[in-house]
Amino acid sequence: MKRVALLGATGSIGRQAIEIVEAHPELELCAAASGSTSLDGVDAPLKQVGGDLTELLDRAQPDVVLNAVVGFAGIHATLWALEHGVDLALANKESLVAAGELALAAMERGGGRILPVDSEHSALYQCLDGSDPEHVQSLVLTGSGGPFRGRTRDELADVSPEQALAHPTWSMGPKITIDSATLANKGLELIEAHFLFDIPYERIEVVLQPTSIVHSLVRFRDGATLAHLGYPDMRVPISYALTYPARAATPVAPLDFSVLTLEFRTPDIETFPMLALAREAGERGGTAPCVFNAANEVAVAAFLAGRLPFLAIAEVVADALARSAGAPARDVQDLLEVDGAARKLAEEGLSVA
Ligand code: NAD
Ligand code: MG
């Protein structure tokens, strides 16, 4: 029996995770948490709405933590799992992006591992299959390009939250859906891939594959490229991470090759500057990714609240990055301070934008 602590149980990933747990007798929920939404109807012995997730984890003593909290708020749970050597099924990419080296150091001390739930990283994990990073020429992250792929900047000036929330291929929570529309999500994923797989940024590519059938690829130095294909359905990577290495069956349909065609496009980083900003933040290192993430969270919330135009999201983030030092964080306390300071800078930027 594998005991799962599910954090973010009421969200898009959380609800699909419950479906996976219910379908597999070898999985059981030992704890469930949400930020503010009720957990009525979630069947777990320990439940917590809001509050300190690490206290819940201390009590639950899970075999695996599925961190499906949205945003930087997931940081303590990520670090708890890594410090305790407990398997971390990671959907909450923001925590790994922000904590970076600190998270890797915690994993080293705790002796645990990260099983990526983000579909691209699950795909890369499976294609890599433990390969020596030296054998890898590059990682190729795929993205759909979001609802605004192909548009010009002029055409993006007045887009509404409702338009940005209409993702063409994935049904997800609001924050990541906006991140997909700006390409900030692919930017966060670039940094996430760097830390997960220890591959330098110059060897991580991004390509658009509008139907989200190819979940990512690995180019090896011998000229072989391995790809991971499937219909876009998060139950597959959630199940992979929770049942690893058993690759339990899921109800997802097999690919129908009689109608399948695959197209690839190059992302337009002039129109969607968040991808380039994330790459810059990643390459700067230290706490620059934490600043990128914090400013993005503030800007996305403001856009969703109708307080910020779509194109200004990138301006707010660029400005916060330019105005912060980005020195490395020594500990979590440092990181919390950097996150808080970046949020303040971004809030100031909102009034200017
Ligand atoms: P969501 O908004 O649907 O759900 C977020 C969940 O987090 C909710 O249960 C909410 O109550 C909980 N939460 C928020 N703040 C919390 C706090 N302080 N403490 C405890 N719980 C808190 O979000 P989502 O789309 O499910 O995404 C969750 C994470 O998974 C994000 O990091 C996202 O980037 C990542 N992810 C999601 C998808 C997807 O398909 N939805 C795909 C890949 C990665
Ligand atoms: Mg993803």
Coordinates of C-alpha atoms and ligand atoms in Angstrom, one line a residue:
M1 CA 0.0 0.0 0.0
K2 CA 1.3 3.4 -1.0
R3 CA 0.1 6.3 1.2
V4 CA -0.4 9.5 -0.7
A5 CA -0.6 13.0 0.8
L6 CA -2.5 15.1 -1.7
L7 CA -1.9 18.8 -1.4
G8 CA -4.2 21.0 -3.6
A9 CA -6.9 18.3 -3.5
T10 CA -9.7 20.5 -4.8
G11 CA -7.8 21.8 -7.9
S12 CA -7.6 20.5 -11.5
I13 CA -4.7 18.2 -10.8
G14 CA -6.0 17.3 -7.3
R15 CA -9.4 16.1 -8.6
Q16 CA -7.8 14.0 -11.3
A17 CA -5.4 12.6 -8.7
I18 CA -8.3 11.5 -6.5
E19 CA -9.7 9.6 -9.5
I20 CA -6.3 7.8 -10.0
V21 CA -6.1 6.9 -6.3
E22 CA -9.6 5.6 -6.3
A23 CA -8.9 3.4 -9.3
H24 CA -5.9 1.7 -7.8
P25 CA -6.3 -0.5 -4.7
E26 CA -2.5 -0.2 -4.0
L27 CA -2.9 3.6 -3.5
E28 CA -4.6 5.3 -0.5
L29 CA -5.0 8.9 0.5
C30 CA -3.5 9.5 4.0
A31 CA -4.0 13.3 3.9
A32 CA -5.7 15.9 1.7
A33 CA -5.3 19.7 1.8
S34 CA -6.6 22.7 0.0
G35 CA -6.0 26.5 0.3
S36 CA -9.5 27.7 1.0
T37 CA -12.0 25.4 -0.7
S38 CA -14.0 22.8 1.3
L39 CA -12.7 19.2 1.3
D40 CA -16.2 17.8 2.0
G41 CA -16.5 14.7 -0.1
V42 CA -12.8 14.0 -0.1
D43 CA -12.2 10.7 1.6
A44 CA -8.9 11.0 3.6
P45 CA -8.2 10.4 7.4
L46 CA -6.5 13.8 7.7
K47 CA -7.8 16.9 6.0
Q48 CA -6.8 20.5 6.2
V49 CA -8.1 23.7 4.6
G50 CA -5.4 26.4 4.7
G51 CA -2.7 26.4 7.4
D52 CA 0.8 24.9 7.6
L53 CA 1.1 22.0 5.1
T54 CA 4.3 20.7 6.9
E55 CA 2.4 20.1 10.1
L56 CA -0.1 18.0 8.1
L57 CA 2.7 16.1 6.5
D58 CA 4.4 15.5 9.9
R59 CA 1.2 13.9 11.1
A60 CA 0.5 12.0 7.9
Q61 CA 3.9 10.4 7.4
P62 CA 3.1 9.7 3.7
D63 CA 5.1 7.5 1.3
V64 CA 4.5 10.0 -1.4
V65 CA 3.6 13.7 -1.4
L66 CA 1.7 14.9 -4.5
N67 CA 2.2 18.6 -4.5
A68 CA -0.6 20.1 -6.6
V69 CA -0.8 23.4 -4.8
V70 CA -0.7 26.4 -7.2
G71 CA 2.2 28.9 -6.9
F72 CA 5.0 29.7 -4.4
A73 CA 2.7 28.6 -1.6
G74 CA 3.8 25.0 -2.3
I75 CA 7.4 25.7 -1.3
H76 CA 7.3 24.4 2.2
A77 CA 5.7 21.1 1.2
T78 CA 8.2 20.6 -1.6
L79 CA 11.1 21.2 0.8
W80 CA 9.5 19.0 3.5
A81 CA 9.3 16.0 1.1
L82 CA 12.8 16.5 -0.2
E83 CA 14.3 16.9 3.3
H84 CA 12.5 13.8 4.6
G85 CA 13.5 11.6 1.7
V86 CA 9.8 11.1 0.8
D87 CA 9.0 10.7 -2.9
L88 CA 7.8 14.0 -4.3
A89 CA 5.2 13.8 -7.1
L90 CA 5.6 17.4 -8.3
A91 CA 3.0 19.3 -10.1
N92 CA 3.8 22.5 -8.3
K93 CA 6.6 23.6 -10.6
E94 CA 6.7 27.1 -9.1
S95 CA 8.3 25.7 -5.9
L96 CA 11.2 24.0 -7.8
V97 CA 11.7 27.1 -10.0
A98 CA 11.8 29.4 -7.0
A99 CA 13.9 27.2 -4.7
G100 CA 16.2 25.8 -7.3
E101 CA 19.6 24.9 -5.8
L102 CA 18.0 24.9 -2.3
A103 CA 15.6 22.2 -3.3
L104 CA 18.4 20.2 -4.9
A105 CA 20.4 20.5 -1.7
A106 CA 17.4 19.4 0.4
M107 CA 17.0 16.4 -2.0
E108 CA 20.7 15.5 -1.6
R109 CA 20.4 15.6 2.2
G110 CA 17.1 13.8 2.4
G111 CA 18.0 11.2 -0.2
G112 CA 14.5 11.4 -1.9
R113 CA 13.5 11.9 -5.4
I114 CA 11.2 14.0 -7.6
L115 CA 8.7 12.2 -9.9
P116 CA 7.6 15.0 -12.2
V117 CA 3.8 15.3 -12.8
D118 CA 4.1 18.2 -15.3
S119 CA 3.4 16.3 -18.6
E120 CA 6.5 17.6 -20.4
H121 CA 8.8 16.6 -17.6
S122 CA 7.1 13.3 -17.1
A123 CA 7.7 12.7 -20.8
L124 CA 11.4 13.8 -20.5
Y125 CA 11.9 11.6 -17.4
Q126 CA 10.6 8.6 -19.4
C127 CA 12.6 9.3 -22.5
L128 CA 15.7 9.9 -20.5
D129 CA 15.2 6.8 -18.4
G130 CA 18.2 7.6 -16.2
S131 CA 20.6 8.5 -19.1
D132 CA 23.9 10.1 -18.3
P133 CA 23.4 13.9 -19.0
E134 CA 26.6 13.7 -21.1
H135 CA 24.7 11.4 -23.6
V136 CA 22.0 14.0 -24.0
Q137 CA 22.4 16.6 -26.8
S138 CA 19.3 18.5 -25.8
L139 CA 15.9 18.4 -24.1
V140 CA 13.0 19.6 -26.3
L141 CA 10.1 20.9 -24.4
T142 CA 6.9 21.0 -26.4
G143 CA 4.0 23.5 -25.9
S144 CA 0.7 24.1 -27.7
G145 CA 1.4 27.8 -27.9
G146 CA -1.8 28.5 -26.0
P147 CA -5.0 30.2 -27.2
F148 CA -3.1 33.2 -28.8
R149 CA -0.6 31.3 -31.0
G150 CA -0.2 33.1 -34.3
R151 CA -1.4 36.5 -33.0
T152 CA 0.5 39.8 -33.3
R153 CA 1.1 42.1 -30.4
D154 CA -1.6 44.5 -31.7
E155 CA -4.1 41.6 -31.6
L156 CA -3.2 40.9 -28.0
A157 CA -3.6 44.4 -26.6
D158 CA -7.2 44.0 -25.6
V159 CA -7.6 40.3 -24.9
S160 CA -9.8 39.5 -21.9
P161 CA -9.3 37.0 -19.1
E162 CA -12.1 34.9 -20.6
Q163 CA -10.3 34.7 -23.9
A164 CA -7.0 33.9 -22.2
L165 CA -8.7 31.2 -20.1
A166 CA -9.9 29.3 -23.3
H167 CA -7.0 26.9 -23.7
P168 CA -7.1 24.9 -27.0
T169 CA -5.9 21.5 -25.7
W170 CA -5.7 21.3 -21.9
S171 CA -8.3 22.0 -19.2
M172 CA -6.4 23.4 -16.2
G173 CA -6.6 25.8 -13.2
P174 CA -6.8 29.5 -14.0
K175 CA -3.2 30.5 -13.1
I176 CA -1.4 27.9 -15.3
T177 CA -3.9 28.6 -18.1
I178 CA -2.9 32.3 -18.2
D179 CA 0.7 31.2 -18.0
S180 CA 0.1 29.0 -21.1
A181 CA -1.4 32.0 -22.9
T182 CA 1.7 34.2 -22.2
L183 CA 4.2 31.3 -22.6
A184 CA 5.3 32.0 -19.0
N185 CA 4.4 28.3 -18.3
K186 CA 6.9 27.2 -20.9
G187 CA 9.4 29.5 -19.2
L188 CA 8.7 28.0 -15.8
E189 CA 9.0 24.6 -17.4
L190 CA 12.4 25.5 -18.9
I191 CA 13.7 26.3 -15.4
E192 CA 12.0 23.2 -14.0
A193 CA 13.7 21.0 -16.6
H194 CA 17.1 22.5 -15.8
F195 CA 16.8 21.6 -12.1
L196 CA 15.2 18.3 -12.6
F197 CA 17.6 16.9 -15.2
D198 CA 20.8 18.9 -14.6
I199 CA 21.0 20.1 -18.2
P200 CA 22.3 23.6 -19.0
Y201 CA 19.9 26.1 -20.4
E202 CA 21.6 26.3 -23.8
R203 CA 20.7 22.6 -24.2
I204 CA 17.0 23.0 -23.6
E205 CA 14.9 23.9 -26.6
V206 CA 11.2 24.8 -26.8
V207 CA 9.1 23.9 -29.8
L208 CA 5.4 24.3 -30.4
Q209 CA 3.2 21.3 -31.3
P210 CA -0.3 22.8 -31.4
T211 CA -2.3 19.6 -30.7
S212 CA -0.3 18.6 -27.6
I213 CA 0.2 15.1 -28.7
V214 CA 4.0 15.1 -28.4
H215 CA 4.6 15.8 -24.7
S216 CA 8.4 16.4 -25.2
L217 CA 11.5 14.9 -26.8
V218 CA 15.1 14.1 -26.0
R219 CA 17.8 14.4 -28.6
F220 CA 20.8 12.1 -27.8
R221 CA 24.3 12.7 -29.0
D222 CA 24.2 9.8 -31.5
G223 CA 21.5 11.5 -33.5
A224 CA 18.6 9.6 -32.1
T225 CA 15.6 11.6 -30.8
L226 CA 13.1 9.9 -28.4
A227 CA 9.6 11.4 -28.1
H228 CA 6.7 10.7 -25.8
L229 CA 3.2 10.8 -27.4
G230 CA -0.3 10.5 -26.1
Y231 CA -3.6 12.4 -25.9
P232 CA -3.4 15.5 -23.6
D233 CA -4.7 14.0 -20.3
M234 CA -3.0 14.7 -17.0
R235 CA -4.2 11.4 -15.6
V236 CA -1.4 9.8 -17.4
P237 CA 1.5 11.7 -15.8
I238 CA -0.3 11.7 -12.4
S239 CA -0.7 7.9 -12.6
Y240 CA 2.9 7.4 -13.7
A241 CA 4.2 9.4 -10.8
L242 CA 1.9 7.8 -8.2
T243 CA 2.4 4.2 -9.3
Y244 CA 6.0 4.5 -10.4
P245 CA 7.6 2.2 -11.5
A246 CA 4.5 0.1 -12.1
R247 CA 3.0 2.2 -15.0
A248 CA -0.5 1.2 -13.9
A249 CA -3.3 1.2 -16.5
T250 CA -5.4 4.3 -17.1
P251 CA -8.7 4.8 -18.9
V252 CA -7.0 7.1 -21.5
A253 CA -7.7 6.2 -25.2
P254 CA -4.9 4.8 -27.3
L255 CA -3.7 7.1 -30.1
D256 CA -5.6 6.8 -33.4
F257 CA -3.0 6.9 -36.1
S258 CA -5.6 6.9 -38.9
V259 CA -6.3 10.6 -38.2
L260 CA -3.0 11.7 -36.6
T261 CA -0.8 14.4 -38.1
L262 CA 1.9 16.2 -36.3
E263 CA 3.0 19.8 -36.9
F264 CA 5.8 21.7 -35.2
R265 CA 6.3 25.5 -35.0
T266 CA 8.9 27.8 -33.6
P267 CA 7.7 29.9 -30.7
D268 CA 7.4 33.7 -31.4
I269 CA 9.4 35.2 -28.5
E270 CA 9.0 38.8 -29.7
T271 CA 5.2 38.5 -29.3
F272 CA 5.5 36.3 -26.2
P273 CA 8.5 37.7 -24.3
M274 CA 7.9 35.7 -21.1
L275 CA 9.7 32.7 -22.5
A276 CA 12.9 34.7 -23.2
L277 CA 12.5 36.4 -19.8
A278 CA 12.4 33.1 -18.0
R279 CA 15.5 31.9 -19.9
E280 CA 17.3 35.0 -18.9
A281 CA 16.3 34.6 -15.3
G282 CA 17.3 30.9 -15.4
E283 CA 20.7 31.8 -16.8
R284 CA 21.2 34.6 -14.3
G285 CA 20.6 31.9 -11.6
G286 CA 20.5 32.7 -7.9
T287 CA 17.1 34.0 -6.9
A288 CA 16.3 35.4 -10.4
P289 CA 13.9 32.5 -11.1
C290 CA 12.2 33.2 -7.7
V291 CA 11.8 36.8 -8.7
F292 CA 10.5 35.8 -12.2
N293 CA 7.9 33.5 -10.5
A294 CA 6.8 36.0 -7.8
A295 CA 6.3 38.9 -10.2
N296 CA 4.5 36.6 -12.6
E297 CA 2.1 35.4 -9.9
V298 CA 1.3 39.0 -9.0
A299 CA 0.8 40.1 -12.6
V300 CA -1.4 37.1 -13.5
A301 CA -3.6 37.7 -10.5
A302 CA -3.9 41.4 -11.5
F303 CA -4.8 40.4 -15.1
L304 CA -7.4 37.9 -13.9
A305 CA -8.9 40.6 -11.7
G306 CA -9.1 43.0 -14.7
R307 CA -6.5 45.3 -13.3
L308 CA -3.7 44.7 -15.8
P309 CA -3.7 44.4 -19.6
F310 CA -2.4 41.1 -21.0
L311 CA 0.8 42.5 -22.6
A312 CA 1.7 44.3 -19.4
I313 CA 2.2 41.0 -17.6
A314 CA 5.6 40.6 -19.3
E315 CA 6.4 44.3 -18.6
V316 CA 5.7 43.9 -14.9
V317 CA 7.9 40.8 -14.7
A318 CA 10.8 42.4 -16.8
D319 CA 10.7 45.4 -14.6
A320 CA 10.8 43.4 -11.3
L321 CA 13.7 41.3 -12.7
A322 CA 15.6 44.4 -13.7
R323 CA 15.2 46.0 -10.3
S324 CA 16.2 43.0 -8.2
A325 CA 19.7 41.8 -7.3
G326 CA 19.2 38.1 -7.7
A327 CA 21.8 37.1 -5.2
P328 CA 21.7 33.4 -4.2
A329 CA 19.4 32.4 -1.3
R330 CA 21.3 30.8 1.6
D331 CA 18.1 29.3 3.2
V332 CA 14.3 29.3 3.0
Q333 CA 14.1 32.5 5.0
D334 CA 16.2 34.3 2.4
L335 CA 13.9 32.9 -0.3
L336 CA 10.8 34.0 1.5
E337 CA 12.3 37.5 1.7
V338 CA 13.2 37.5 -2.0
D339 CA 9.7 36.3 -2.9
G340 CA 8.1 39.0 -0.7
A341 CA 10.3 41.8 -2.1
A342 CA 9.7 40.7 -5.7
R343 CA 5.9 40.8 -5.0
K344 CA 6.3 44.4 -3.7
L345 CA 8.2 45.4 -6.8
A346 CA 5.6 43.8 -9.1
E347 CA 2.8 45.5 -7.2
E348 CA 4.6 48.9 -7.8
G349 CA 4.9 47.9 -11.4
L350 CA 1.1 47.4 -11.6
S351 CA 0.4 51.0 -10.9
V352 CA 2.8 52.1 -13.5
A353 CA 1.7 49.7 -16.3
Ligands
NAD1 P1 -5.9 24.8 -9.4 O1 -6.0 26.3 -9.2 O2 -7.0 24.1 -10.1 O3 -5.8 24.2 -7.9 C1 -4.9 24.6 -7.0 C2 -5.1 23.8 -5.7 O4 -4.2 24.4 -4.7 C3 -6.5 24.0 -5.0 O5 -6.9 22.8 -4.4 C4 -6.2 25.1 -4.0 O6 -7.2 25.0 -2.9 C5 -4.8 24.7 -3.5 N1 -4.1 25.7 -2.8 C6 -3.8 27.0 -3.2 N2 -3.1 27.6 -2.3 C7 -2.9 26.7 -1.3 C8 -2.2 26.8 0.0 N3 -1.6 27.9 0.4 N4 -2.2 25.6 0.8 C9 -2.8 24.5 0.3 N5 -3.5 24.4 -0.8 C10 -3.5 25.5 -1.6 O7 -4.5 24.6 -10.0 P2 -4.0 23.4 -10.9 O8 -4.3 23.7 -12.3 O9 -4.5 22.1 -10.4 O10 -2.4 23.4 -10.8 C11 -1.8 23.0 -9.6 C12 -0.2 23.0 -9.9 O11 0.0 22.0 -10.9 C13 0.3 24.3 -10.4 O12 1.6 24.5 -10.0 C14 0.4 24.0 -11.9 O13 1.4 24.8 -12.6 C15 0.7 22.5 -12.0 N6 0.2 21.9 -13.2 C16 -1.1 21.8 -13.5 C17 -1.5 21.2 -14.7 C18 -3.0 21.1 -15.0 O14 -3.3 20.4 -15.9 N7 -3.9 21.7 -14.2 C19 -0.6 20.7 -15.5 C20 0.8 20.7 -15.2 C21 1.2 21.4 -14.0
MG2 MG 3.3 21.3 -18.6

